[in-house]
Short mmCIF file of C-alpha atoms in Angstrom, two decimals:
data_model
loop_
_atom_site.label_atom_id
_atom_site.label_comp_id
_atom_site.label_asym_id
_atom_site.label_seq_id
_atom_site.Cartn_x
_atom_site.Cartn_y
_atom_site.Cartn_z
CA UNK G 238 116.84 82.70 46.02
CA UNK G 239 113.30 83.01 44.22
CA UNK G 240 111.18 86.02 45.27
CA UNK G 241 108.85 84.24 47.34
CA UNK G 242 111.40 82.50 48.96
CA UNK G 243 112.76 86.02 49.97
CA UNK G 244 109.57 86.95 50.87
CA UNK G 245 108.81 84.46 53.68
CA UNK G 246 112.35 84.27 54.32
CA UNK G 247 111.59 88.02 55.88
CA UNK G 248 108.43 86.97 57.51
CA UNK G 249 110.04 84.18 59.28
CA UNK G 250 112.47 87.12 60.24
CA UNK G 251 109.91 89.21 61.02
CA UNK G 252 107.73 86.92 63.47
CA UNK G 253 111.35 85.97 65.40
CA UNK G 254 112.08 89.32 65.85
CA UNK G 255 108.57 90.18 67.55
CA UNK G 256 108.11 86.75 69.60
CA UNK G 257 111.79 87.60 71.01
CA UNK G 258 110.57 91.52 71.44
CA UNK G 259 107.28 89.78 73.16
CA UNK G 260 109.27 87.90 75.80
CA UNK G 261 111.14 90.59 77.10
CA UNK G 262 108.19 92.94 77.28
CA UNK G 263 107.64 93.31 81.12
CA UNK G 264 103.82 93.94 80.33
CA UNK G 265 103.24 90.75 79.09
CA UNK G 266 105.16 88.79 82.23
CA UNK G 267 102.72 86.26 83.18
CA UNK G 268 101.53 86.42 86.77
CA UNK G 269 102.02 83.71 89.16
CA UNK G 270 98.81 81.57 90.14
CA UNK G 271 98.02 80.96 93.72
CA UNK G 272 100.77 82.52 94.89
CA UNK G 273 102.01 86.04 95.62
CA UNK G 274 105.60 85.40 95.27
CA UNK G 275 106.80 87.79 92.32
CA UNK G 276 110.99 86.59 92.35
CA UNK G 277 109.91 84.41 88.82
CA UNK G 278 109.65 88.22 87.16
CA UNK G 279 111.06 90.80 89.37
CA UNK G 280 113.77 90.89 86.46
CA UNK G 281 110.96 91.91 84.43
CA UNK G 282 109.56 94.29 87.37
CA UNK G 283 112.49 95.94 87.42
CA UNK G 284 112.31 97.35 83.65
CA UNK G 285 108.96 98.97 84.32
CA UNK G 286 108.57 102.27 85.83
CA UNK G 287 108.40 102.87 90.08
CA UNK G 288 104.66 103.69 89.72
CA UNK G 289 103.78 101.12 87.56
CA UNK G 290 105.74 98.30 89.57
CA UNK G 291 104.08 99.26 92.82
CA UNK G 292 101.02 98.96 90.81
CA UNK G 293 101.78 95.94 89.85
CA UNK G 294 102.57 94.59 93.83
CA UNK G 295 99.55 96.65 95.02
CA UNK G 296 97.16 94.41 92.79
CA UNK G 297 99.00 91.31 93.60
CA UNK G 298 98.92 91.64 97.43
CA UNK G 299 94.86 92.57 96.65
CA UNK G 300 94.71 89.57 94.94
CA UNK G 301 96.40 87.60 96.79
CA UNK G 302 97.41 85.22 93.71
CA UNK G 303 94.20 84.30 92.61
CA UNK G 304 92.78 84.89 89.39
CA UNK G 305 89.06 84.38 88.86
CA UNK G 306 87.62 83.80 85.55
CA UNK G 307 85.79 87.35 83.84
CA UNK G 308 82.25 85.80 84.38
CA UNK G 309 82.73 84.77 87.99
CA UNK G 310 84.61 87.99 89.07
CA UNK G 311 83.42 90.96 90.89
CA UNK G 312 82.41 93.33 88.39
CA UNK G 313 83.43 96.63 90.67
CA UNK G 314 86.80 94.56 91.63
CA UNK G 315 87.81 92.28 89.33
CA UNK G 316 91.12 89.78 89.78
CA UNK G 317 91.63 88.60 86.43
CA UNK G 318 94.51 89.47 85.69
CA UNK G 319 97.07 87.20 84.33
CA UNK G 320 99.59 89.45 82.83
CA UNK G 321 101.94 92.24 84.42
CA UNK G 322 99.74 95.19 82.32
CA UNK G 323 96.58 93.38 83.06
CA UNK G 324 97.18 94.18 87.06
CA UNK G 325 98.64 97.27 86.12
CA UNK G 326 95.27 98.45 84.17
CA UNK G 327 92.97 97.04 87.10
CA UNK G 328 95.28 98.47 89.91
CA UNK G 329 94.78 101.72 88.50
CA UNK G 330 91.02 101.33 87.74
CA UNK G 331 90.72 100.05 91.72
CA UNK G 332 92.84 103.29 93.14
CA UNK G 333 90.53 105.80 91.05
CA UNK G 334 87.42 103.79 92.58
CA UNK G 335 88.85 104.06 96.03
CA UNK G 336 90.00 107.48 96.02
CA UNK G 337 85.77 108.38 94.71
CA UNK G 338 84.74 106.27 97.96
CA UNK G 339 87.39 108.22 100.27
CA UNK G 340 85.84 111.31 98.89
CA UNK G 341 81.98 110.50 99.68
CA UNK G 342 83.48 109.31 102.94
CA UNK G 343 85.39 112.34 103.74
CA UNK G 344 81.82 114.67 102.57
CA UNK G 345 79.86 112.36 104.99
CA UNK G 346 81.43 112.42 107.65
CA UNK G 347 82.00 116.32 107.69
CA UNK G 348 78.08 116.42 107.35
CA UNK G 349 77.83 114.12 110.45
CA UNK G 350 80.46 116.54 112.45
CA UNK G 351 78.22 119.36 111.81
CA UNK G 352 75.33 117.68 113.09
CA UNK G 353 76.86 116.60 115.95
CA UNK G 354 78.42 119.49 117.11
CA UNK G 355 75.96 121.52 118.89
CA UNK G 356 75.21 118.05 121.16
CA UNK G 357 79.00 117.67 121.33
CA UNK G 358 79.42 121.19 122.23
CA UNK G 359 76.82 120.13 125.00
CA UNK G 360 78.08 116.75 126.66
CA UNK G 361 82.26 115.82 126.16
CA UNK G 362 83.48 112.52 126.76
CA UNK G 363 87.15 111.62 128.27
CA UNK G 364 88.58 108.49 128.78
CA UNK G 365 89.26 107.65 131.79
CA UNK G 366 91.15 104.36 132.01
CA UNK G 367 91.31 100.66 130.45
CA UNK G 368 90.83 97.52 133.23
CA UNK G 369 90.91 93.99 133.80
CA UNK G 370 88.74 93.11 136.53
CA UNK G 371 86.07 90.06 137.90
CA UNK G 372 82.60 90.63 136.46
CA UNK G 373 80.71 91.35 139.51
CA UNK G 374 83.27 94.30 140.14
CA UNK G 375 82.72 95.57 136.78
CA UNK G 376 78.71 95.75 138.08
CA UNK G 377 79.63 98.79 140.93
CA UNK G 378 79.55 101.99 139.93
CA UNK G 379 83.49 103.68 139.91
CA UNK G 380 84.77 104.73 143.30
CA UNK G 381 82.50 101.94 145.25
CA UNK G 382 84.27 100.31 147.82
CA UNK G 383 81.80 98.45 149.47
CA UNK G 384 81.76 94.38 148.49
CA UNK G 385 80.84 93.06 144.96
CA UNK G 386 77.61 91.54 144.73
CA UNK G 387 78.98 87.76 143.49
CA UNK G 388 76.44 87.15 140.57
CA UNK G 389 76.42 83.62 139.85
CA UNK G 390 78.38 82.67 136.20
CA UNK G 391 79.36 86.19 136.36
CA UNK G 392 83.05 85.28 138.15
CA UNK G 393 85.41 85.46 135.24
CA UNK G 394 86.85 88.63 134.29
CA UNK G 395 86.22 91.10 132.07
CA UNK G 396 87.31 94.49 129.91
CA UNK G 397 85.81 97.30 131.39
CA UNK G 398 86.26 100.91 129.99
CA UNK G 399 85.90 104.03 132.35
CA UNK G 400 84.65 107.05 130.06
CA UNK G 401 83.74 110.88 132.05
CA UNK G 402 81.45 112.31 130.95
CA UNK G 403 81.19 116.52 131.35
CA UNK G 404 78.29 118.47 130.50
CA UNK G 405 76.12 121.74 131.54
CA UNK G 406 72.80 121.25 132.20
CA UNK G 407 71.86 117.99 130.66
CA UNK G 408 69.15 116.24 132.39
CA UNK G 409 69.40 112.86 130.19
CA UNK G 410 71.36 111.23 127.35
CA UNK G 411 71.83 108.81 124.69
CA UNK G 412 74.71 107.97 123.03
CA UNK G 413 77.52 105.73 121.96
CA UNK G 414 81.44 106.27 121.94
CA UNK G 415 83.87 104.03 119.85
CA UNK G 416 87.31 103.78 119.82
CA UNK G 417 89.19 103.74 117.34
CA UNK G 418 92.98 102.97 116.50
CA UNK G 419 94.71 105.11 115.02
CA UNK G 420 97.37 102.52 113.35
CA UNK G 421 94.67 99.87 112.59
CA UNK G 422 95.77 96.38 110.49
CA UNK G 423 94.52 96.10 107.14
CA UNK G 424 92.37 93.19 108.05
CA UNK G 425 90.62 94.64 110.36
CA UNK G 426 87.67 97.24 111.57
CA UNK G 427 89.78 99.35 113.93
CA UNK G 428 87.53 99.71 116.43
CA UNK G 429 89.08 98.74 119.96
CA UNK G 430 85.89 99.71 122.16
CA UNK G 431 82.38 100.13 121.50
CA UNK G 432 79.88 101.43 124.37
CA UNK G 433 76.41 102.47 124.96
CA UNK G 434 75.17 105.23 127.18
CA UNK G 435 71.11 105.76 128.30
CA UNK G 436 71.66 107.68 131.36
CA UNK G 437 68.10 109.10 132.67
CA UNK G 438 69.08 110.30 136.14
CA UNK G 439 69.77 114.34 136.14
CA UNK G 440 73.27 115.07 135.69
CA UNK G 441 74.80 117.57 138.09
CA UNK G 442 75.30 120.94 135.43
CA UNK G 443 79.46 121.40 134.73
CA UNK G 444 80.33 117.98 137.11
CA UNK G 445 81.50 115.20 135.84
CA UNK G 446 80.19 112.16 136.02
CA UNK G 447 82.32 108.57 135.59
CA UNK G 448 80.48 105.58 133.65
CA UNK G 449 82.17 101.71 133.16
CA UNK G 450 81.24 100.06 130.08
CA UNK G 451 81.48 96.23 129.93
CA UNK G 452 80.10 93.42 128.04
CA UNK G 453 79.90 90.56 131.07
CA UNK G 454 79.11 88.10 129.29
CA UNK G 455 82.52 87.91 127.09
CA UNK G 456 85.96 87.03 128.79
CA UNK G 457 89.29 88.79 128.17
CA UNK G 458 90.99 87.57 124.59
CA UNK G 459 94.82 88.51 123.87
CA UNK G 460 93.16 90.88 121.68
CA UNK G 461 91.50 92.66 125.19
CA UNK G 462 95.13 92.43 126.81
CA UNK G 463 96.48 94.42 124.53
CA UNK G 464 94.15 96.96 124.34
CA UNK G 465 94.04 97.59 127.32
CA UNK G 466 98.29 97.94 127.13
CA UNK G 467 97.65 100.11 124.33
CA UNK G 468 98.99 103.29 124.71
CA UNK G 469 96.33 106.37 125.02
CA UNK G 470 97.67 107.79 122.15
CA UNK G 471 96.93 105.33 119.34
CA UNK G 472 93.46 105.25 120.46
CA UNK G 473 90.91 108.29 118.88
CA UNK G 474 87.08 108.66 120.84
CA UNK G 475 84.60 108.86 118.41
CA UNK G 476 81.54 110.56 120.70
CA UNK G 477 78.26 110.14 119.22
CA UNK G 478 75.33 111.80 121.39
CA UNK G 479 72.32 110.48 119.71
CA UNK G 480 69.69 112.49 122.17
CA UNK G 481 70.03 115.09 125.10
CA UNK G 482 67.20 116.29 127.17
CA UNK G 483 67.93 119.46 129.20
CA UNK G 484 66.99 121.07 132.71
CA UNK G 485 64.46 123.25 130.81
CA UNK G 486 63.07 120.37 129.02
CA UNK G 487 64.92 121.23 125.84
CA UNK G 488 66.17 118.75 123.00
CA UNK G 489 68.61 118.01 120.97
CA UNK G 490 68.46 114.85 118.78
CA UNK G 491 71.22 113.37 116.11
CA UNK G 492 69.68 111.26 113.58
CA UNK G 493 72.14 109.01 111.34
#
């Protein structure tokens, strides 16, 4: 055999040896497209590390399957990946992002609890109970009763919410109350309830006072049902007093 023949011999060699290293390289496992069924190269999966895989599944269930080309993507989250590193590098990139936003979250929201407090400290909110009932009931005040007033289109039923409300010597208020689940679905807000208060008659100092919130124009979803099955405990009250007015003609005000 002639020198150069040796030579290319051990190329040839060479380039085998590193396109049969290449296919068994989990990195470069090629994702599936459109779909977010991994079964193809979970043989693959299965040689990379426990962090790295659920990297891997964390960016695919993000993605969904789909793969966008680079100049059509989202430049903060970007699903281009087509290999197994690819989706490992972006997965990682996404998690540090997220983890920033939690933080800046987590600071404002402590910053909001410390404004709120001293109005908190001022007015508490309970809830009372979750209902089902026709509109025009929902329109008396709790404890009432005397007959509904039938308001016409207002006979289906609706959600109604029964907060108390407990304060010292508030004379008016505004504010809102959410709540929130405390198991909420990915795909979704988490807020079960959302309700307004702008009470101007003087509330009694250290009684409490019930109040029904209702939207009576909307009728009861499966979605209502269950909430109102829901038990008390996977629900959290997030009490927002916006403005308080006192017996003295003192103030306190929250500004978002």
């Amino acid at each position: 055999m002639t020198r150069s023949r040796f030579i290319t011999a051990l190329i040839l060699v060479a380039l085998a040896i590193s396109g049969s290293m290449a296919l068994r390289n989990p990195y470069r496992a090629q994702l599936p497209v459109g779909s977010t069924d991994l079964s193809a190269i979970q043989a693959k999966l299965d040689k990379l590390p426990k962090n790295e895989r659920a990297l891997v599944y964390g960016y695919v269930k993000r993605s969904r399957g789909d793969v966008l080309p680079p100049q059509f993507a989202d430049p903060d989250e970007p699903l281009t990946a087509r290999t197994v590193g690819e989706a490992i590098a972006l997965q990682r990139k996404f998690l540090v992002r997220l983890a920033e936003q939690e933080k800046k979250m987590e600071a404002r929201s402590a910053e909001r609890d410390a404004a709120l407090a001293p109005l908190r400290e001022a007015v508490s909110v309970d809830l009372v109970r979750r209902e089902i009932m026709p509109a025009s009931e929902a329109q008396q005040a709790p404890g009432d009763r005397g007959s509904a007033k039938r308001a016409q289109g207002n006979e289906h039923d609706v959600v109604v919410t029964t907060y108390r409300l407990e304060n010292l010597t508030i004379r008016s208020l505004e504010a809102t109350v959410n709540l929130r689940k405390v198991h909420p679905r990915e795909d979704e807000l988490g807020i079960a309830d959302h309700c307004y208060f702008n009470r101007s008659e003087a509330l009694e100092p250290g009684a409490p006072v019930e109040v029904r919130c209702a939207d009576l124009r909307k009728g009861v979803s499966e979605e209502d049902r269950d909430f109102v099955a829901m038990p008390g405990s996977e629900l959290l009250i997030d009490w927002e007093p916006k403005h308080l007015r006192f017996g003295d003609g003192s103030e306190l005000e929250y500004r978002n």
